[in-house]
Coordinates of C-alpha atoms in Angstrom, one line a residue:
M1 CA -18.3 -27.1 12.8
T2 CA -20.5 -26.0 10.6
Y3 CA -21.1 -22.7 12.6
T4 CA -17.7 -21.2 13.4
R5 CA -17.0 -21.7 9.4
V6 CA -19.9 -19.9 8.4
L7 CA -19.0 -17.1 10.6
A8 CA -15.7 -17.5 9.4
N9 CA -16.1 -16.8 5.5
A10 CA -18.7 -13.7 6.3
L11 CA -15.8 -12.3 7.8
W12 CA -13.7 -12.3 5.6
L13 CA -15.9 -11.3 2.3
L14 CA -17.4 -8.9 4.8
A15 CA -13.6 -7.4 5.2
A16 CA -13.4 -7.8 1.8
T17 CA -16.0 -5.5 1.2
L18 CA -15.2 -2.8 4.0
I19 CA -11.5 -2.5 3.2
P20 CA -10.7 -2.6 -1.0
S21 CA -6.7 -3.8 -1.8
G22 CA -4.6 -2.8 -4.1
E23 CA -4.5 0.4 -2.3
A24 CA -1.2 0.9 -2.5
G25 CA -1.0 -0.9 -5.7
A26 CA -1.4 3.1 -7.1
Q27 CA 1.2 4.0 -5.7
A28 CA 3.8 1.6 -4.9
S29 CA 6.2 2.6 -7.8
L30 CA 6.1 0.3 -11.0
P31 CA 8.5 -1.2 -13.2
S32 CA 9.9 1.0 -16.1
S33 CA 13.1 1.5 -17.9
P34 CA 12.9 1.9 -22.2
S35 CA 16.0 -0.9 -21.3
G36 CA 13.7 -3.8 -20.6
K37 CA 15.4 -3.5 -16.9
T38 CA 12.8 -3.8 -13.7
L39 CA 13.4 -1.1 -11.8
M40 CA 10.6 -1.0 -9.4
C41 CA 8.2 -2.9 -8.7
S42 CA 4.3 -2.8 -7.5
S43 CA 3.5 -4.2 -3.8
P44 CA 0.9 -4.1 -2.0
R45 CA 2.6 -4.3 0.9
T46 CA 6.9 -3.3 0.7
A47 CA 8.6 -2.7 -2.9
T48 CA 10.4 -5.7 -3.9
H49 CA 11.1 -7.1 -6.7
A50 CA 10.3 -8.5 -10.1
S51 CA 8.5 -11.4 -8.1
H52 CA 4.6 -9.4 -7.6
R53 CA 2.1 -9.4 -10.2
Y54 CA 0.6 -6.3 -12.0
A55 CA -2.3 -4.4 -11.7
L56 CA -2.9 -3.8 -15.8
T57 CA -5.7 -1.0 -14.6
E58 CA -2.9 0.6 -12.9
L59 CA 0.2 0.3 -15.4
P60 CA 0.6 3.3 -17.8
L61 CA 0.1 2.9 -21.5
S62 CA 3.5 2.4 -22.4
L63 CA 3.8 -0.8 -19.5
R64 CA 1.4 -2.0 -21.0
A65 CA 2.8 -3.1 -24.1
E66 CA 6.1 -3.7 -22.0
E67 CA 3.6 -5.9 -19.8
H68 CA 1.5 -7.4 -23.0
K69 CA 5.2 -8.6 -24.3
Q70 CA 6.0 -10.9 -20.9
V71 CA 2.2 -12.3 -21.0
P72 CA 2.9 -16.2 -22.3
C73 CA 0.7 -18.6 -24.5
T74 CA 0.5 -22.5 -25.2
R75 CA 1.3 -23.4 -28.6
S76 CA 1.2 -26.4 -30.5
K77 CA 3.9 -26.9 -34.0
T78 CA 0.9 -26.9 -36.0
M79 CA -0.3 -23.4 -34.6
S80 CA 0.6 -20.8 -36.7
R81 CA 2.3 -17.5 -34.8
S82 CA -1.6 -15.5 -35.9
S83 CA -2.6 -17.9 -33.2
S84 CA -0.5 -17.3 -30.8
T85 CA -1.1 -14.1 -30.9
A86 CA -5.1 -13.7 -31.2
Y87 CA -4.6 -16.4 -27.4
R88 CA -2.7 -13.4 -26.5
R89 CA -5.1 -10.9 -26.8
N90 CA -7.6 -13.2 -25.4
V91 CA -6.2 -13.3 -22.5
L92 CA -4.6 -9.6 -22.0
G93 CA -8.6 -8.3 -22.7
A94 CA -9.9 -10.5 -20.4
R95 CA -6.9 -9.4 -17.5
Q96 CA -8.7 -5.5 -18.7
S97 CA -12.5 -6.5 -18.5
C98 CA -12.2 -7.6 -15.0
G99 CA -11.2 -4.3 -13.4
R100 CA -9.1 -3.0 -11.3
L101 CA -8.4 -6.1 -8.7
C102 CA -8.2 -8.1 -12.2
V103 CA -4.0 -9.6 -12.0
L104 CA -3.1 -12.7 -13.3
S105 CA 1.1 -13.3 -13.0
P106 CA 2.6 -14.8 -16.3
G107 CA 2.8 -18.0 -15.2
A108 CA -0.6 -18.7 -13.2
C109 CA -1.6 -17.1 -17.1
F110 CA 0.6 -20.1 -18.5
Q111 CA -1.4 -22.2 -16.4
L112 CA -4.6 -21.1 -16.7
L113 CA -4.1 -22.0 -20.6
R114 CA -2.4 -25.4 -19.9
C115 CA -5.2 -26.7 -18.8
L116 CA -8.4 -25.7 -20.6
P117 CA -9.2 -27.2 -22.9
R118 CA -10.0 -27.4 -27.7
P119 CA -12.5 -28.5 -28.9
A120 CA -11.5 -31.4 -31.3
R121 CA -13.4 -30.9 -35.5
T122 CA -13.8 -33.9 -37.0
A123 CA -16.2 -31.8 -40.0
P124 CA -14.7 -29.1 -42.0
L125 CA -14.4 -25.7 -40.5
R126 CA -15.8 -23.3 -43.2
M127 CA -13.5 -20.2 -44.7
D128 CA -15.0 -17.4 -42.0
E129 CA -15.0 -19.4 -39.2
A130 CA -11.4 -20.6 -39.6
S131 CA -8.7 -20.5 -41.8
P132 CA -5.4 -21.7 -41.9
A133 CA -4.1 -17.9 -41.0
T134 CA -5.6 -18.9 -37.5
G135 CA -4.4 -21.5 -37.2
G136 CA -7.6 -23.5 -37.1
H137 CA -9.1 -22.1 -34.1
G138 CA -11.7 -19.3 -35.8
K139 CA -13.7 -16.4 -34.1
R140 CA -15.7 -19.3 -32.0
D141 CA -12.9 -20.6 -30.4
M142 CA -10.8 -17.6 -29.6
E143 CA -14.3 -16.4 -27.7
R144 CA -14.9 -19.3 -25.9
L145 CA -11.6 -19.2 -24.7
G146 CA -12.3 -15.4 -23.6
A147 CA -14.8 -16.2 -21.5
T148 CA -13.5 -19.3 -20.3
V149 CA -10.4 -17.0 -19.4
R150 CA -13.1 -14.2 -17.6
K151 CA -13.9 -16.7 -15.0
Y152 CA -11.3 -18.0 -13.8
T153 CA -9.8 -15.0 -13.4
A154 CA -12.9 -13.0 -11.9
H155 CA -12.5 -16.5 -9.3
A156 CA -8.2 -15.1 -9.5
S157 CA -9.3 -12.0 -8.5
C158 CA -11.4 -13.2 -5.7
S159 CA -8.9 -14.5 -4.2
E160 CA -5.9 -12.1 -4.6
R161 CA -9.2 -9.9 -3.1
L162 CA -9.0 -12.0 0.0
R163 CA -5.2 -12.5 -0.1
N164 CA -4.2 -9.0 0.2
I165 CA -6.2 -7.7 2.9
D166 CA -4.5 -5.0 5.1
V167 CA -4.2 -6.6 8.6
L168 CA -3.7 -3.6 10.1
Q169 CA -6.6 -1.7 8.9
L170 CA -9.3 -5.3 9.5
S171 CA -7.6 -5.5 13.2
V172 CA -9.2 -1.3 13.2
V173 CA -11.6 -2.6 11.9
F174 CA -12.7 -5.3 14.1
A175 CA -10.9 -5.4 16.9
P176 CA -13.3 -2.8 18.4
L177 CA -16.4 -4.5 17.9
V178 CA -14.9 -7.9 18.7
L179 CA -13.0 -8.3 22.1
P180 CA -15.7 -6.1 23.9
A181 CA -18.4 -8.3 22.9
L182 CA -15.9 -11.8 24.2
A183 CA -15.2 -9.6 27.1
F184 CA -19.1 -9.5 28.1
F185 CA -19.9 -12.8 27.4
N186 CA -17.0 -14.5 29.4
F187 CA -16.4 -11.9 32.6
E188 CA -17.7 -15.1 34.7
N189 CA -15.0 -16.8 33.5
A190 CA -12.1 -14.0 33.9
V191 CA -12.8 -13.2 37.1
T192 CA -13.0 -16.8 38.4
D193 CA -9.4 -17.1 36.7
F194 CA -8.8 -14.2 38.3
H195 CA -9.8 -15.3 41.5
V196 CA -7.5 -18.5 40.7
M197 CA -4.5 -17.5 39.8
L198 CA -4.7 -14.8 42.9
D199 CA -5.8 -18.0 45.3
I200 CA -2.3 -19.8 43.8
L201 CA 0.3 -16.7 44.2
S202 CA -1.3 -16.0 48.1
N203 CA -0.7 -20.0 48.5
D204 CA -3.9 -20.0 50.9
N205 CA -5.8 -22.9 52.1
W206 CA -8.9 -20.9 54.3
V207 CA -12.2 -20.0 52.5
Q208 CA -13.2 -16.6 52.8
V209 CA -16.6 -16.9 54.5
D210 CA -17.6 -13.7 54.2
G211 CA -16.9 -13.9 49.6
G212 CA -14.1 -11.6 49.8
I213 CA -16.0 -9.0 51.3
S214 CA -14.2 -7.6 53.3
K215 CA -10.3 -8.6 51.3
A216 CA -12.2 -6.0 49.7
A217 CA -13.4 -3.1 51.9
S218 CA -9.5 -3.2 52.9
L219 CA -8.1 -2.8 49.6
T220 CA -10.5 -0.5 48.0
P221 CA -9.6 2.8 50.2
V222 CA -6.0 1.9 48.4
M223 CA -6.6 1.0 45.0
N224 CA -8.9 4.3 44.4
G225 CA -7.3 6.7 46.0
I226 CA -3.6 6.0 45.8
V227 CA -3.0 3.5 43.0
L228 CA -5.6 4.2 39.8
P229 CA -6.5 7.8 40.0
S230 CA -2.2 7.2 39.2
V231 CA -2.5 4.8 36.9
S232 CA -5.2 6.7 34.9
V233 CA -3.5 10.2 34.7
A234 CA -0.4 8.4 33.5
L235 CA -2.4 6.8 31.3
S236 CA -4.4 9.3 29.3
T237 CA -1.4 11.9 29.8
L238 CA 0.3 9.0 27.2
T239 CA -2.8 8.6 25.2
A240 CA -3.0 12.0 25.2
I241 CA 1.2 12.9 23.6
T242 CA 0.7 9.4 21.6
V243 CA -2.3 10.7 19.6
S244 CA -1.5 14.1 19.6
S245 CA 2.2 12.9 18.3
L246 CA 1.0 10.8 15.5
R247 CA -1.5 12.5 14.2
V248 CA 0.7 16.2 13.4
R249 CA 3.8 13.6 11.7
Q250 CA 1.0 12.4 9.6
L251 CA 0.1 16.5 8.6
E252 CA 3.9 17.1 7.7
L253 CA 4.1 14.1 5.9
R254 CA 0.8 15.3 3.9
K255 CA 2.4 19.1 3.8
H256 CA 6.0 17.6 2.7
L257 CA 4.4 15.1 0.3
N258 CA 2.3 18.0 -1.6
T259 CA 5.1 20.5 -2.1
E260 CA 7.5 17.5 -2.8
A261 CA 5.5 17.0 -5.9
S262 CA 4.5 20.3 -6.8
L263 CA 8.2 20.8 -7.1
L264 CA 8.9 17.3 -9.3
R265 CA 6.4 19.1 -12.1
S266 CA 8.7 22.3 -12.3
L267 CA 11.2 20.6 -12.8
H268 CA 10.2 18.7 -15.2
S269 CA 9.0 21.2 -16.9
A270 CA 12.0 22.4 -16.4
T271 CA 14.5 20.0 -17.7
E272 CA 11.7 19.8 -21.1
T273 CA 12.8 23.5 -21.3
L274 CA 16.9 23.2 -20.6
L275 CA 17.2 20.0 -22.0
P276 CA 15.2 18.6 -24.9
R277 CA 15.9 15.6 -25.9
A278 CA 15.6 17.0 -30.2
H279 CA 19.3 18.9 -29.1
C280 CA 20.6 17.8 -25.8
G281 CA 20.8 13.7 -26.8
T282 CA 21.6 11.5 -24.0
D283 CA 21.4 14.8 -21.2
G284 CA 18.2 14.4 -22.1
T285 CA 16.9 11.4 -21.8
R286 CA 19.6 10.5 -19.0
A287 CA 17.6 13.6 -17.0
L288 CA 14.7 12.3 -17.5
L289 CA 15.2 8.5 -16.5
L290 CA 17.0 9.8 -13.3
L291 CA 13.3 11.9 -12.1
Q292 CA 11.8 8.9 -13.7
Q293 CA 13.6 7.0 -10.9
Y294 CA 13.3 9.2 -8.1
V295 CA 10.0 9.4 -8.3
N296 CA 9.2 6.4 -8.4
R297 CA 12.2 5.9 -5.1
V298 CA 9.2 8.3 -3.4
L299 CA 6.0 6.1 -4.9
S300 CA 8.4 2.9 -2.7
E301 CA 8.9 5.6 0.4
C302 CA 5.3 6.0 -0.1
A303 CA 4.5 2.4 0.1
P304 CA 2.9 0.8 3.1
G305 CA 5.4 -1.3 5.7
A306 CA 8.4 0.0 3.7
D307 CA 11.6 -0.1 6.0
L308 CA 12.4 3.1 7.8
Q309 CA 15.6 1.9 8.3
E310 CA 16.8 1.6 4.4
L311 CA 15.0 4.9 4.3
A312 CA 17.6 6.5 6.6
L313 CA 20.0 5.6 4.8
G314 CA 18.5 7.0 1.5
A315 CA 18.5 10.3 2.9
A316 CA 21.4 11.8 1.4
N317 CA 21.8 9.7 -1.6
S318 CA 19.6 9.8 -3.8
E319 CA 18.6 10.8 -8.0
L320 CA 19.2 14.2 -7.1
D321 CA 23.3 13.7 -7.3
G322 CA 23.1 12.8 -10.4
L323 CA 20.5 15.9 -11.9
T324 CA 22.8 18.4 -9.6
R325 CA 25.6 17.3 -11.6
L326 CA 23.9 17.0 -15.1
F327 CA 22.3 20.2 -14.5
H328 CA 26.0 21.3 -13.8
R329 CA 28.4 20.0 -16.1
A330 CA 25.3 20.7 -18.7
R331 CA 26.8 22.1 -22.2
Q332 CA 25.4 26.1 -23.2
M333 CA 22.9 25.8 -26.4
R334 CA 23.5 27.6 -29.1
A335 CA 20.6 27.9 -32.1
A336 CA 22.2 25.8 -35.1
R337 CA 22.2 27.5 -38.5
K338 CA 20.2 25.8 -41.2
S339 CA 19.9 26.8 -45.1
D340 CA 16.6 26.3 -46.8
E341 CA 16.1 25.4 -50.4
K342 CA 17.0 29.3 -51.4
G343 CA 19.8 29.7 -49.4
D344 CA 18.6 32.0 -46.8
E345 CA 19.3 30.7 -43.1
Y346 CA 17.2 30.1 -40.1
A347 CA 17.0 28.7 -37.1
A348 CA 16.8 25.0 -36.2
W349 CA 16.3 25.7 -32.3
V350 CA 14.5 28.6 -31.0
E351 CA 14.2 29.5 -27.9
P352 CA 11.4 30.1 -25.6
R353 CA 10.7 34.0 -24.7
F354 CA 11.8 33.5 -21.0
Y355 CA 14.7 30.7 -21.4
A356 CA 18.0 33.0 -19.8
T357 CA 15.7 33.1 -17.0
T358 CA 14.3 29.6 -16.8
E359 CA 18.5 28.8 -16.4
V360 CA 18.8 28.9 -12.9
F361 CA 15.4 27.7 -12.0
P362 CA 16.6 23.5 -12.1
Q363 CA 19.2 24.0 -9.6
I364 CA 16.9 26.3 -7.2
Y365 CA 14.4 23.1 -7.7
L366 CA 17.0 20.7 -6.4
R367 CA 17.7 22.8 -3.7
D368 CA 14.3 23.0 -2.2
I369 CA 13.8 19.5 -3.5
E370 CA 16.2 17.6 -1.6
Q371 CA 15.5 20.4 1.9
V372 CA 11.5 18.6 1.7
R373 CA 12.7 15.4 0.6
S374 CA 15.0 15.7 4.2
K375 CA 12.3 17.0 6.6
R376 CA 10.0 14.3 4.5
L377 CA 12.1 11.4 5.7
A378 CA 13.4 12.8 9.1
T379 CA 8.4 13.1 10.1
L380 CA 8.4 9.8 9.4
Q381 CA 11.2 8.5 11.2
T382 CA 10.5 10.2 13.9
T383 CA 8.4 7.2 16.8
F384 CA 7.8 6.3 19.3
P385 CA 10.0 2.9 20.4
P386 CA 8.8 -0.2 22.0
E387 CA 9.0 0.5 25.6
H388 CA 6.7 3.7 25.1
W389 CA 4.2 1.4 23.6
L390 CA 5.0 -1.3 26.9
G391 CA 4.7 1.6 29.3
M392 CA 0.8 1.7 27.6
T393 CA -0.5 -2.0 27.1
T394 CA 1.3 -1.9 31.4
L395 CA -0.5 0.9 32.1
G396 CA -4.4 -0.5 30.5
A397 CA -3.6 -3.6 32.5
F398 CA -3.1 -2.2 35.3
I399 CA -6.4 -1.2 35.2
L400 CA -8.0 -4.0 34.0
V401 CA -6.6 -6.0 37.4
A402 CA -8.0 -3.1 39.1
F403 CA -11.2 -3.9 37.7
L404 CA -11.2 -7.9 38.9
L405 CA -9.2 -6.5 41.5
A406 CA -12.4 -5.5 42.3
A407 CA -15.2 -7.6 41.1
D408 CA -13.7 -10.3 42.9
Q409 CA -16.4 -10.7 45.2
D410 CA -19.4 -13.5 45.4
L411 CA -21.1 -11.4 46.6
L412 CA -21.1 -8.5 44.0
R413 CA -21.0 -11.1 41.0
F414 CA -24.2 -13.0 42.8
L415 CA -25.9 -9.0 42.7
A416 CA -24.6 -7.3 39.5
P417 CA -23.7 -10.0 37.2
L418 CA -25.4 -7.9 34.4
Q419 CA -23.6 -5.0 35.4
L420 CA -20.9 -5.7 35.9
R421 CA -20.7 -7.1 32.7
L422 CA -21.7 -4.3 30.7
L423 CA -19.2 -2.0 32.9
F424 CA -16.0 -4.8 32.1
A425 CA -17.3 -4.2 28.4
V426 CA -17.0 -1.1 28.1
L427 CA -13.0 -1.2 29.4
V428 CA -11.9 -3.6 27.1
G429 CA -13.9 -2.0 24.6
T430 CA -11.9 2.0 25.3
L431 CA -9.0 0.5 25.5
V432 CA -8.9 -1.5 22.9
G433 CA -10.1 1.1 21.0
I434 CA -7.3 3.6 21.8
A435 CA -4.7 0.9 21.3
C436 CA -6.4 0.5 17.4
V437 CA -5.9 4.4 17.3
C438 CA -2.6 5.0 17.8
A439 CA -1.7 1.8 16.3
D440 CA -3.6 3.3 12.9
L441 CA -1.6 6.9 13.5
N442 CA 1.5 5.1 13.9
A443 CA 1.2 3.8 9.6
P444 CA 0.7 7.0 7.8
F445 CA 0.2 4.9 4.5
R446 CA -2.6 2.4 6.0
G447 CA -5.4 1.8 8.2
A448 CA -8.8 4.6 8.9
F449 CA -6.5 7.6 8.8
R450 CA -4.0 6.8 5.7
I451 CA -2.8 9.9 3.7
S452 CA -1.7 7.0 1.2
R453 CA -4.2 9.0 -1.3
V454 CA -2.0 11.6 -0.7
A455 CA 1.2 10.5 -3.1
D456 CA -1.4 8.9 -6.1
Q457 CA -0.7 12.6 -7.9
F458 CA 3.0 10.8 -8.1
G459 CA 1.9 8.5 -9.9
S460 CA 0.9 10.8 -12.4
I461 CA 3.7 12.9 -12.7
R462 CA 5.4 9.6 -13.3
A463 CA 3.1 9.1 -16.5
E464 CA 3.8 12.9 -18.2
I465 CA 7.6 12.1 -18.0
E466 CA 7.0 8.5 -19.2
Q467 CA 5.3 10.3 -22.5
N468 CA 7.6 11.8 -23.1
L469 CA 10.4 9.5 -22.7
H470 CA 8.5 8.0 -25.1
R471 CA 6.6 10.1 -27.6
D472 CA 10.4 11.2 -28.8
D473 CA 12.1 7.6 -29.4
G474 CA 8.9 6.8 -30.7

């Protein structure tokens, strides 16, 4: 039992080292709204609502301020407001110092602060150590609190990292190594169980004197001449089609995402030019919010585990419709005339040099984005049905059964045990490797062949939009 536990811990630590968590944390959409409402939420697996933890280092600066306001702290009746602020700053400083994997939900932070001991002071305090403004807690208390929070946070981040391990990527890494080893060491048990199962199914009440040699000799021509070639050709054809189609699908998704990101940057620039918030008021703010929410939608669609059925419903219904109506109904903007101290009039707003030619560009960008979005969602929804995977699994199982039928001889198992073990392990490893590659390619935003890093550029686009929103508000 002790060796099993040590081996299990070693495997989990190795998986935590090889597979970084938070892979989709940088991709999934984050909550952002000037009104404080949660539009989207970050999640390693799916984009759900506000029950998930946030990776603080992945948040934009404007969102970190909102996150800071939400972090609670314990505050007694005698504890002043400045001391409460100091507690909050220490907790947030500890969260930022632990790096990318440092995550603490507000509830966990509240429980952590409740369990932290506060040293009792009996001697009078010096003014440089504590003052009434700090509520009786000096700098040493704050430093000790920060160190304790960092220790608890590091432990929590390790646990969070183990919980966020992608099962698919873990299977892709370890299955081609573990299953052939199990097949090598359990070959005799597999052949024995297979032989017993055949005896039960055939209702044989007699014992073969030659150890099954005559039966194998009669089955070998049929099996090697007709059955195995047919099954092998069918499995190889399906495997080639599956791998090729899934790989082309990933390349198409990568191309569509890059094109959509470029068009979104151009649309953002055109929106700032045609609808400046200083002169267009709510129209400029509404356009930026719709554009920001659309970027959040794209990030949620690129998150691992996104529901394809929900994506199909939102293909023609998105924030692009609101942007299109907004540009269609936009009023003509004129430069307001103002007078200076001498009475001379001047233009309060100067049109850009190519303003007249830029007016048509946003509608062209919106049309191109809608087309690229339709192609991207159509490519993402192009998957194989369950019957396809069931057929490939059945063909692979038939090859294993044919090998066990050929190896079901007492003399063969006695004369060549090591060779049969190796052949069985190679056969199992080949079939498992094919299954892992197909499963990995079937999920474009997770696994070893993921294209999730292409979606990281949408995070920078969202950060630029948020900077424009908060810059004008400030």
